[in-house]
Coordinates of C-alpha atoms in Angstrom, one line a residue:
X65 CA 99.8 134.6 11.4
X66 CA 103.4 133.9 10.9
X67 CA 104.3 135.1 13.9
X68 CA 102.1 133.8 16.0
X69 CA 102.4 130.1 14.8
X70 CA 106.4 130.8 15.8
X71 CA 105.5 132.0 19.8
X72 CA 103.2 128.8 20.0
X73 CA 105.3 126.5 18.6
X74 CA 108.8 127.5 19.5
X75 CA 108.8 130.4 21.7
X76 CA 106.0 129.0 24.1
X77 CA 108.0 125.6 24.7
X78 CA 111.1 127.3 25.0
X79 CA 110.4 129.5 28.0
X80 CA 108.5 126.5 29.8
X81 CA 111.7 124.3 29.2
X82 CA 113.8 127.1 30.8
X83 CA 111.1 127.7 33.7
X84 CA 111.0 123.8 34.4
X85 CA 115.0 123.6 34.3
X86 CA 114.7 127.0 36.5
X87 CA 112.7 125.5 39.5
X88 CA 114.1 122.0 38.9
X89 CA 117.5 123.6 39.7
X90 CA 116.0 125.6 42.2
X91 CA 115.9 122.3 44.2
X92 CA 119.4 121.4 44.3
X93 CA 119.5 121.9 48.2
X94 CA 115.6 120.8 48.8
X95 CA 116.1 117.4 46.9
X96 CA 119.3 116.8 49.3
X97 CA 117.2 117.4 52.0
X98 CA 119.2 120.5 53.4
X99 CA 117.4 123.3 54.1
X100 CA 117.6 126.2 51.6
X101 CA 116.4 129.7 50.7
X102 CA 114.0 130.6 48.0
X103 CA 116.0 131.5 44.9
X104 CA 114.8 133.3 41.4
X105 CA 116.1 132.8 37.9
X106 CA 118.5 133.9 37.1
X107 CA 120.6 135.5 40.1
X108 CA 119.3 133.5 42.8
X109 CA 119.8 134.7 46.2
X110 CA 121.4 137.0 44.7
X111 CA 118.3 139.6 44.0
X112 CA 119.4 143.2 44.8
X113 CA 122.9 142.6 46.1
X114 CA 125.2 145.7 45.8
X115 CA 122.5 148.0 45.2
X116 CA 119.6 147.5 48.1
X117 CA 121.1 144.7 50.2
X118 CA 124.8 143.8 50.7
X119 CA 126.1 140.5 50.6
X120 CA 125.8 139.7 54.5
X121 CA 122.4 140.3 54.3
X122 CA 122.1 137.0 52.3
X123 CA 124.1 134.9 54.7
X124 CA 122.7 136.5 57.5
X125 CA 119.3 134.9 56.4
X126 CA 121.0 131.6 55.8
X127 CA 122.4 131.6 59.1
X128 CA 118.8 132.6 61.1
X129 CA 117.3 129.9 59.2
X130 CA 119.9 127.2 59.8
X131 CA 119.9 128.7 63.9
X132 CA 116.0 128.4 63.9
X133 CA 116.0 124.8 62.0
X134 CA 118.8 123.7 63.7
X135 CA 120.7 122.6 60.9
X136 CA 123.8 122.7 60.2
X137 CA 124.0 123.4 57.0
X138 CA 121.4 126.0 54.5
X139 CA 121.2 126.0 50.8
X140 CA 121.5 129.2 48.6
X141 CA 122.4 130.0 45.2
X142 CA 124.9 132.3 43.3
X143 CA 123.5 132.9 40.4
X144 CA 122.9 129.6 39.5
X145 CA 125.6 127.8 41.4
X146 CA 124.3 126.1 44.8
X147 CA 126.2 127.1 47.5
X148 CA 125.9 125.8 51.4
X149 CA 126.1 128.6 54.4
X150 CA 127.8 126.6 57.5
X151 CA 125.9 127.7 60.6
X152 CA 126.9 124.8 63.4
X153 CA 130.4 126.5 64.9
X154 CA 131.6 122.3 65.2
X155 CA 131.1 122.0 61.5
X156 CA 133.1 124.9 61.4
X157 CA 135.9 123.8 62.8
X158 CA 135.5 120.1 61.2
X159 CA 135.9 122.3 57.7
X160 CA 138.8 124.3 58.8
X161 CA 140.7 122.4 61.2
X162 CA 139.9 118.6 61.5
X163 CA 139.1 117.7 58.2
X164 CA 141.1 120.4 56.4
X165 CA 142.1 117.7 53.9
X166 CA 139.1 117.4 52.4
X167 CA 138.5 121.4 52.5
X168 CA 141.8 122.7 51.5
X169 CA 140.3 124.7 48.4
X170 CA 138.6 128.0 47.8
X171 CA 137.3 127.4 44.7
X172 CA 137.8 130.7 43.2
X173 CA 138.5 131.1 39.7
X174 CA 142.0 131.7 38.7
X175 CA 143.6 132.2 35.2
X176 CA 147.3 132.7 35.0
X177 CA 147.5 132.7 31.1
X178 CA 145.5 135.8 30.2
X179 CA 145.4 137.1 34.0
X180 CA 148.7 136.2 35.9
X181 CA 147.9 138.6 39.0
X182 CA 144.8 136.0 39.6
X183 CA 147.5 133.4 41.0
X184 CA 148.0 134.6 44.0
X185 CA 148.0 132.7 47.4
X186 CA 144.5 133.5 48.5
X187 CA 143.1 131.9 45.5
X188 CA 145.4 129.1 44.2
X189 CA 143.5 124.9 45.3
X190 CA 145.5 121.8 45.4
X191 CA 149.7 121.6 45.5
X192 CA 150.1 124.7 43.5
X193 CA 148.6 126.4 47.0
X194 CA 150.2 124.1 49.1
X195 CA 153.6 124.8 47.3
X196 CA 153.6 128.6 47.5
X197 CA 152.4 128.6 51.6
X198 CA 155.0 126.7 52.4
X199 CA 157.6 129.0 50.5
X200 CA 155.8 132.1 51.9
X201 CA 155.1 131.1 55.5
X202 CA 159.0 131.9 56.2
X203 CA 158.5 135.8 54.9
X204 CA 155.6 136.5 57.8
X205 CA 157.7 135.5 60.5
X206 CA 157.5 137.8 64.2
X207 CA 161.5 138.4 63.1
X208 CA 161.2 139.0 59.6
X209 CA 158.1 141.3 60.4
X210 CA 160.1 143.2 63.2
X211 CA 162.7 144.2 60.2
X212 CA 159.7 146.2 58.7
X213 CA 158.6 147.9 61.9
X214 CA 161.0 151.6 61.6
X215 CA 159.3 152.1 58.3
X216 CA 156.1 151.8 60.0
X217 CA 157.7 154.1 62.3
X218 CA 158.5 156.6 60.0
X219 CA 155.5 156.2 57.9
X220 CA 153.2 156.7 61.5
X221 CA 155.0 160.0 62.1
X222 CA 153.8 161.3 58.4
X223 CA 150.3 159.6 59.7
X224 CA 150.1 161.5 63.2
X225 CA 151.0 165.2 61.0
X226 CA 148.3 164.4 58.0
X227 CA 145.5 164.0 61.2
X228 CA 147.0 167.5 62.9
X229 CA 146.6 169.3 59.6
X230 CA 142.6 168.9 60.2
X231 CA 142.8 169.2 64.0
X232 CA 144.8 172.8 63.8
X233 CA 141.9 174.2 61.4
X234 CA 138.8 172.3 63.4
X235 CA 138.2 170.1 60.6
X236 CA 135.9 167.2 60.9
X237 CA 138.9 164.3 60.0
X238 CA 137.8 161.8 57.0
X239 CA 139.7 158.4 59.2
X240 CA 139.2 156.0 56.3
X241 CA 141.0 157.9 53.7
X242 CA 143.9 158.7 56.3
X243 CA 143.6 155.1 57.3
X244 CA 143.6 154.0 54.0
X245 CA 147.1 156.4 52.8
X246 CA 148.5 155.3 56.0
X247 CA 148.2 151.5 55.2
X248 CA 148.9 152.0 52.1
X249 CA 152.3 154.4 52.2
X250 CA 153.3 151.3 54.9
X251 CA 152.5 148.3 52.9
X252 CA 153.8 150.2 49.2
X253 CA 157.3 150.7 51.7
X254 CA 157.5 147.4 53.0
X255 CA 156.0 145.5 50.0
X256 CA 158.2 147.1 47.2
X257 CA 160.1 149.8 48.8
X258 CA 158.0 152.6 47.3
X259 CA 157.3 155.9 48.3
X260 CA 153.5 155.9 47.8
X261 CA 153.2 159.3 49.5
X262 CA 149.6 159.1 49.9
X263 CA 149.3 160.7 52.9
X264 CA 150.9 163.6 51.9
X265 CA 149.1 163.9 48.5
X266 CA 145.9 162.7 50.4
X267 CA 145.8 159.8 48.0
X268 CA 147.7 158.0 45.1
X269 CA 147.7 155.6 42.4
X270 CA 147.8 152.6 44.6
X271 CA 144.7 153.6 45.9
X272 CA 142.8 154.7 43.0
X273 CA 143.6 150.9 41.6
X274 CA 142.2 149.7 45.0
X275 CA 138.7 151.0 44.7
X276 CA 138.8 149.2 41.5
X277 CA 139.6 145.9 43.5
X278 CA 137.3 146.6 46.3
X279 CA 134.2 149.0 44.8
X280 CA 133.6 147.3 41.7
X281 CA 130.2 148.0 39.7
X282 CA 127.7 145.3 40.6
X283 CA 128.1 143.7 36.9
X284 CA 131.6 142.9 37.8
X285 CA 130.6 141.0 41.0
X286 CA 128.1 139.3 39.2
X287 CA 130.5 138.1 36.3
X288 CA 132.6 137.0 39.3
X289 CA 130.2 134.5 40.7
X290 CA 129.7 133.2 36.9
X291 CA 133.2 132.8 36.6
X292 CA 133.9 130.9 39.8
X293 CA 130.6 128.7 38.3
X294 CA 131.8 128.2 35.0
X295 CA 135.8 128.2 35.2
X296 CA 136.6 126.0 32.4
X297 CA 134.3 128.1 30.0
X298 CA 135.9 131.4 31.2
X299 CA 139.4 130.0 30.7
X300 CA 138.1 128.8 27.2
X301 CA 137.1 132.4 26.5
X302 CA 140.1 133.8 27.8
X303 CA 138.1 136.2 30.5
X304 CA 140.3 137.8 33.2
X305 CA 138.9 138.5 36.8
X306 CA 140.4 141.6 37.3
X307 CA 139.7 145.0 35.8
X308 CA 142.5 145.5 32.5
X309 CA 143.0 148.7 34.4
X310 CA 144.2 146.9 37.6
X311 CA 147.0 144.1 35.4
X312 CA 148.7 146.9 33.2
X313 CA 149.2 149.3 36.1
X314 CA 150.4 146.5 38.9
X315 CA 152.4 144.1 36.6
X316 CA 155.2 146.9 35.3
X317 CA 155.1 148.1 38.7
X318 CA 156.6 144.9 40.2
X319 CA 158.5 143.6 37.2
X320 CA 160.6 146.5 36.7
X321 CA 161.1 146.9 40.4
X322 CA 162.6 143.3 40.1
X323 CA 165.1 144.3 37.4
X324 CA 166.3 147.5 39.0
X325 CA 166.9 145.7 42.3
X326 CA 168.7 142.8 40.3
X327 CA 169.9 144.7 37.9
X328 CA 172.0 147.3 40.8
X329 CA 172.4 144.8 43.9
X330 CA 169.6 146.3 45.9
X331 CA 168.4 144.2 49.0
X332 CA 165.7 145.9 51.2
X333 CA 164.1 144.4 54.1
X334 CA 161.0 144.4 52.5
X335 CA 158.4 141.7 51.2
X336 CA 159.9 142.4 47.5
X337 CA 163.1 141.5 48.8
X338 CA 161.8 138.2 50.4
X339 CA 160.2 137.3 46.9
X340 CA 163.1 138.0 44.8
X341 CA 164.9 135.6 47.3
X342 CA 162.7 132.9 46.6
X343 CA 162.9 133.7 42.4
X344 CA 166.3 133.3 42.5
X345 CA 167.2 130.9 45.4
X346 CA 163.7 129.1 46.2
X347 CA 164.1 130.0 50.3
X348 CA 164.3 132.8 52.1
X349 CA 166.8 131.3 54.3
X350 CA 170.7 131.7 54.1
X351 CA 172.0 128.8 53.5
X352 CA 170.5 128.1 49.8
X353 CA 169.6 124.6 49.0
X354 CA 170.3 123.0 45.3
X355 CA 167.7 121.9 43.4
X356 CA 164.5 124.0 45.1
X357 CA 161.6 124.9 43.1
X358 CA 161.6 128.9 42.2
X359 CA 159.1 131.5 41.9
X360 CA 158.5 132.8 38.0
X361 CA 158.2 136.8 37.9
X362 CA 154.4 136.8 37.3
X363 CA 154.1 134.8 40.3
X364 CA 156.1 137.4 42.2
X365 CA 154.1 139.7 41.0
X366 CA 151.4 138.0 42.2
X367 CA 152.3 137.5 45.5
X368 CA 153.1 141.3 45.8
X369 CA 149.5 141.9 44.6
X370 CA 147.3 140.5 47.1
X371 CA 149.9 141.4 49.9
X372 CA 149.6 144.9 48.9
X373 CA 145.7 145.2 48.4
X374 CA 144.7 143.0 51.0
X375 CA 147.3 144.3 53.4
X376 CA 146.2 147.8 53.0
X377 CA 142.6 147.5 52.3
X378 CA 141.9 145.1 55.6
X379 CA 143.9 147.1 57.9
X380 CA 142.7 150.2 57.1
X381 CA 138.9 149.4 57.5
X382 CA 140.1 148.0 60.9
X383 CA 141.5 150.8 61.9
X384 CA 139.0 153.3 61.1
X385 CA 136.5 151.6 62.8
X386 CA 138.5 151.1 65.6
X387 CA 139.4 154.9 65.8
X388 CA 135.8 155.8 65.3
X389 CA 134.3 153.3 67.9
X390 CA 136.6 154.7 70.6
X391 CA 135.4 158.0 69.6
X392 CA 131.9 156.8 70.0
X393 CA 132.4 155.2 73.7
X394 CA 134.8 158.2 75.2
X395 CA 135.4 156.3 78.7
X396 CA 136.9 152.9 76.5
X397 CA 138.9 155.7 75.0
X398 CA 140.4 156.9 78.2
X399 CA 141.2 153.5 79.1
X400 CA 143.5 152.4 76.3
X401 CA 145.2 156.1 76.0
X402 CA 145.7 155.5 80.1
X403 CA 147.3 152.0 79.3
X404 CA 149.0 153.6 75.9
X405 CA 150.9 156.1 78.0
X406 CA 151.6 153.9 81.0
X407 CA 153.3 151.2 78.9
X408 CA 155.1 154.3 76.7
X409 CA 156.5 155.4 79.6
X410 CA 158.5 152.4 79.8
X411 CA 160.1 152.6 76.9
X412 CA 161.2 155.9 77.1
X413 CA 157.9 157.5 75.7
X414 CA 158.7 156.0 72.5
X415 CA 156.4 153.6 70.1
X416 CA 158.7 150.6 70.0
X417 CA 157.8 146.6 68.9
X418 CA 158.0 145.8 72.5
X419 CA 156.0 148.3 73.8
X420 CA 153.0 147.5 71.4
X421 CA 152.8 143.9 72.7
X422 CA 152.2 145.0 76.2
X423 CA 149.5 146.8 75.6
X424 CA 146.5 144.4 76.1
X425 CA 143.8 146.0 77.1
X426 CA 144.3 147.8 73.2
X427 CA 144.4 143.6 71.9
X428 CA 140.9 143.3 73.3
X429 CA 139.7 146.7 71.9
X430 CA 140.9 145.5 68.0
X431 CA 139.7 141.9 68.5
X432 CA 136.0 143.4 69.3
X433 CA 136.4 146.1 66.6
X434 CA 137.0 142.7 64.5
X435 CA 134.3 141.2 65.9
X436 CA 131.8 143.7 64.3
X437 CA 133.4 144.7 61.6
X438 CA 135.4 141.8 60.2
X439 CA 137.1 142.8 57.0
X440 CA 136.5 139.8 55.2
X441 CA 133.0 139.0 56.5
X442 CA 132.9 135.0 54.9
X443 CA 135.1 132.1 54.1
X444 CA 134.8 130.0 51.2
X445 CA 136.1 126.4 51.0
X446 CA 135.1 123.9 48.4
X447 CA 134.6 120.1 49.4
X448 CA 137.7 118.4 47.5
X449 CA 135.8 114.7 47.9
X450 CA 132.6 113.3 48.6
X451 CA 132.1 114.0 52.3
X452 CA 129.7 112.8 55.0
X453 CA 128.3 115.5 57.4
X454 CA 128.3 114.4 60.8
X455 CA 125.1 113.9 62.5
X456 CA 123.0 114.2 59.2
X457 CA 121.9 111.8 56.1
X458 CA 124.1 114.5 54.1
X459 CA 126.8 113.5 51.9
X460 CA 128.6 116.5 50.1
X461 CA 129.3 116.0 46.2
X462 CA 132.9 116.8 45.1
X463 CA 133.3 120.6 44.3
X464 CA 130.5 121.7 46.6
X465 CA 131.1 125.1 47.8
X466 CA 130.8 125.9 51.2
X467 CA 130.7 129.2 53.1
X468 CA 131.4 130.2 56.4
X469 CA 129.4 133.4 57.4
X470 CA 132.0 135.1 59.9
X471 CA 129.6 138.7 60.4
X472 CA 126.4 136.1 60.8
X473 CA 128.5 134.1 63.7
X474 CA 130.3 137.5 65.1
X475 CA 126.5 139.3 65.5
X476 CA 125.2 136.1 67.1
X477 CA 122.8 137.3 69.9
X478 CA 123.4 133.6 71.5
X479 CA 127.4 133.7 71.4
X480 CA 127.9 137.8 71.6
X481 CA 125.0 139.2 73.8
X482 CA 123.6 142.5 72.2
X483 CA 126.0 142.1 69.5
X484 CA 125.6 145.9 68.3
X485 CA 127.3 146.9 71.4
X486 CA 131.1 147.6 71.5
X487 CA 132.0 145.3 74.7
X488 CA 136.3 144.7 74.0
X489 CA 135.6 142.9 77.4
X490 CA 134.2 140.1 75.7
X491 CA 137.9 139.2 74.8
X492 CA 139.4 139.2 78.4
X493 CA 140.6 136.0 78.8
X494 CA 138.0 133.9 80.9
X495 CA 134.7 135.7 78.5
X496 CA 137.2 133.9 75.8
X497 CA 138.0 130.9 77.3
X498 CA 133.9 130.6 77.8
X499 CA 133.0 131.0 74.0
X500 CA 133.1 127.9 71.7
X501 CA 136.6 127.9 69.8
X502 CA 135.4 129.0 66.9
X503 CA 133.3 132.1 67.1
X504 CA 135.5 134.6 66.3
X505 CA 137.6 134.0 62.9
X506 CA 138.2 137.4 61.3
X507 CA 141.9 135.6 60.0
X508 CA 140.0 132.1 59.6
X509 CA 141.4 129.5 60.9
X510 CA 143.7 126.3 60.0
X511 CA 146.5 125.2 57.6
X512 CA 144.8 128.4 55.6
X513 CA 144.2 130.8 57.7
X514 CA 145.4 134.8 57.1
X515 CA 149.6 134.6 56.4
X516 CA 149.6 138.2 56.7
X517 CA 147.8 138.3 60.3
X518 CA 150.6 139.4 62.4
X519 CA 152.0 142.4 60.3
X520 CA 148.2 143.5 59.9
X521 CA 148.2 143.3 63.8
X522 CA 151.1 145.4 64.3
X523 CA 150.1 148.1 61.6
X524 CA 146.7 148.4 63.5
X525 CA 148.1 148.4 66.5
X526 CA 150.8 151.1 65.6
X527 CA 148.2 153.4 64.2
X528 CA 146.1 153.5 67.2
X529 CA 148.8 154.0 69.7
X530 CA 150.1 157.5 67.4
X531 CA 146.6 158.8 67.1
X532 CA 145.4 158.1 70.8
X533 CA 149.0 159.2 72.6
X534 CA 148.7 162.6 70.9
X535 CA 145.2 163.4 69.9
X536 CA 141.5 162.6 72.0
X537 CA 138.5 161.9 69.5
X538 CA 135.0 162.4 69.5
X539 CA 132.2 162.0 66.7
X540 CA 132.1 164.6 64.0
X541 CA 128.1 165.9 63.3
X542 CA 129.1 164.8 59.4
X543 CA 128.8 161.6 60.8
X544 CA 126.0 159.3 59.3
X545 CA 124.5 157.4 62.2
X546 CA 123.1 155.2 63.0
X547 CA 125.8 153.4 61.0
X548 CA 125.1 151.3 57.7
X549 CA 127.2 149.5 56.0
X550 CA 127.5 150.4 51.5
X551 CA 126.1 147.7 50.1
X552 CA 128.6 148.1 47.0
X553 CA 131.8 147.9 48.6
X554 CA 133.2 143.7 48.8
X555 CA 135.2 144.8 51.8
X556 CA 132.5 146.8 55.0
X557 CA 132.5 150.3 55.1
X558 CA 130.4 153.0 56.4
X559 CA 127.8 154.1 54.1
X560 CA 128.8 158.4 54.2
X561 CA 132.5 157.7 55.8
X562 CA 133.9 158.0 58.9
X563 CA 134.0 161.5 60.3
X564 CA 135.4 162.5 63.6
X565 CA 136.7 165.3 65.3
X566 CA 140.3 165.7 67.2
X567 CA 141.6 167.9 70.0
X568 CA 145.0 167.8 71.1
X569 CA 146.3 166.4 74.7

């Protein structure tokens, strides 16, 4: 009888106050009067993610319903943090550009004290952000970038001999993992100066630590979106973001780099080199100024972390795409190897800097490989003030988190007829000068847009002009199509790989 008087009187009351607070919470967005999807304690929107649906799946609902209400913002929930999906492209660009002052932040949790590689660039709010951009913008200039191009040279060389060793035995070529040891072998080179030799062990380290960044289990994304909804608790409990695995392989990696380098006088023209610069000096540029704020080592270390697994990871998804949707439309492949070897020619037949930015034609074909398959599919900003939305009786709360659902807005039927279609004429210039400024933003946009956008240009780029002067592609039968996208991974990839074929010219 015991028992039963305890589930009526305390057990009973106790799940109907948590289903009360549940739905009550579940209103966040109705009571605001912004429209919002159906949540469920206690993931939210987040039901099935990374197992039967993928993240865009969720935004891509947001965004139909915010297109068919015609509002410009829709309400959803991570776990149980309310979270707004931006679906008018001017309140887009008011976030990004305009009123960037009251959008500056991500949001994202960070914790330097028991996880130093979490303060990195792409996750830092407020001056700490502000502070490192302006130190780092210097390093990603077109003449600091061209210093790095030989070693992509070199590296493309060991790129175009890996692909051969499949074509000479008729072997159906796995492009993401070559895509992925070439980024990789060139970012490890130009980061740190290290030979990552991934493409000629046909992986490494580096990489096995990347899956961990990018493929983690679903119970790590999950205590993700906790942490970034209760960061004061986490810091209080001391929780890191990133896998212990990830911290005690990278941060030994870079600091003892440092110390050889100081330690023997070594100078590079490599990203490592640039950091090391700012440690000791605070610029990058010559003439040293007294007084300038420096770096510490962990946040050298890292900087040199999200360059490195953000360089490599993003480029190498665009480029095996890229590879695999001219191998899928063989008359847009004949049309960028016919530019490829008409601009080669002059320059002697060889892949040079200047060569790359006349080819065009090749722009357009990344841009629309971007368009469907943007590497980071959504932005996140956080309201740094209360802010009134334009047009609406909306006011945003301070620390509302926004989201800006880049694959939603890039598959847009309305902006990108038949969006599943690989068009790269939908970037010559008058189809771009037609489109609304901001419907295509695979490097965001704004004071904090992608720093690395121009050296994960020219690495794309490079990789398609080796593989297409030398090599024609078609589809390999081990190819899963129609396409799907894994649901698991944080960064789009083919469900199966990417399998094609090669025959020599």
């Amino acid at each position: 009888m015991g028992y039963v008087n305890v589930v009526l009187y305390l057990v009973l009351p106790a799940l109907t106050l948590l289903y009360y607070y549940a739905k009550q919470h579940y209103r966040y967005w109705t009571k605001r009067n912004v429209p919002q999807l159906e949540a469920s304690f206690p993931v939210g929107n987040m039901k099935g993610v990374g197992t039967k649906r993928h993240f865009n799946d969720v935004l891509d609902e947001a965004y139909d319903k915010g297109k068919a209400e015609s509002a410009p913002l829709v309400g959803l929930y991570f776990m149980l943090k309310p979270v707004l999906i931006v679906t008018d492209l001017d309140m887009v660009k008011r976030i990004l550009v305009k009123d960037f002052n009251s959008f500056h932040d991500r949001g994202l949790y960070v914790n330097e004290r028991d996880d130093p590689l979490s303060g990195h660039l792409f996750a830092l709010d407020g001056e700490r952000w502000r502070y490192l951009r302006n130190k780092l913008s210097p390093t990603f200039t077109s003449g600091k970038i061209k210093q790095m191009f030989t070693t992509i040279c070199e590296i493309g060389d060991e790129f175009l001999a890996s692909v051969n060793r499949y074509v000479d035995r008729d072997a159906p070529i796995d492009v993401k993992l070559l895509s992925q040891c070439f980024t990789c072998d060139v970012v490890g080179s130009c980061a740190f100066g290290l030979q990552c030799n991934s493409l000629k062990n046909e992986g490494s380290k580096l990489l096995e630590i990347g899956d961990q960044v990018f493929k983690p289990p679903v119970w790590r994304n999950m205590l993700v979106f906790l942490l970034i909804s209760c960061k004061e608790l986490g810091k209080r409990l001391r929780l890191p973001v990133l896998p212990g695995d990830v911290t005690s392989f990278f941060m030994p990696l870079v600091t003892e780099t440092v110390r050889d380098r100081e330690r023997n006088a070594i100078e590079r023209p490599d990203f490592l080199n640039l950091l090391i610069q700012l440690k000791n000096k605070g610029t990058v540029e010559d003439d040293a100024t007294e007084g300038l704020e420096k770096l510490t080592l962990d946040e050298v270390a890292a900087q040199a972390f999200v360059f490195f697994f953000a360089g490599f990871e993003t480029s190498s998804t665009t480029l095996a795409f890229a590879l695999f949707e001219l191998a899928n439309n063989p008359d847009i492949q004949e049309r960028v190897r016919a530019e490829v070897l008409e601009k080669l020619k002059l320059h002697d037949n060889q892949i040079t800097y200047d060569a790359l930015k006349e080819m065009t034609y090749l722009d357009q074909v990344i841009n629309e490989t971007l368009r469907m398959y943007p590497p980071v599919p959504q932005l996140i900003r956080v309201a740094t003030q209360p802010y009134a939305v334009a047009g609406t009786n909306v006011t945003l709360d301070r620390d509302t988190m926004l989201m800006v659902p880049i694959y939603a807005i890039h598959h847009d039927a309305t902006i990108y007829p038949d969006p599943k279609r690989f068009d790269p004429d939908r970037f010559a210039t008058d189809a771009l000068h037609s489109r609304h400024t901001h419907a295509f933003l695979p490097f965001g946009d704004g004071p904090r847009n992608c720093i690395g956008m121009r050296f994960g240009l020219l690495e794309v780029k490079f990789g398609i002009v080796q593989m297409v002067s030398k090599l024609r592609f078609t589809v390999s039968s081990r190819m899963q199509l129609p396409l799907k996208m894994c649901t698991s991974a944080a960064i789009l990839e083919a469900e199966g790989g990417i399998w094609l074929n090669g025959t020599k010219l």
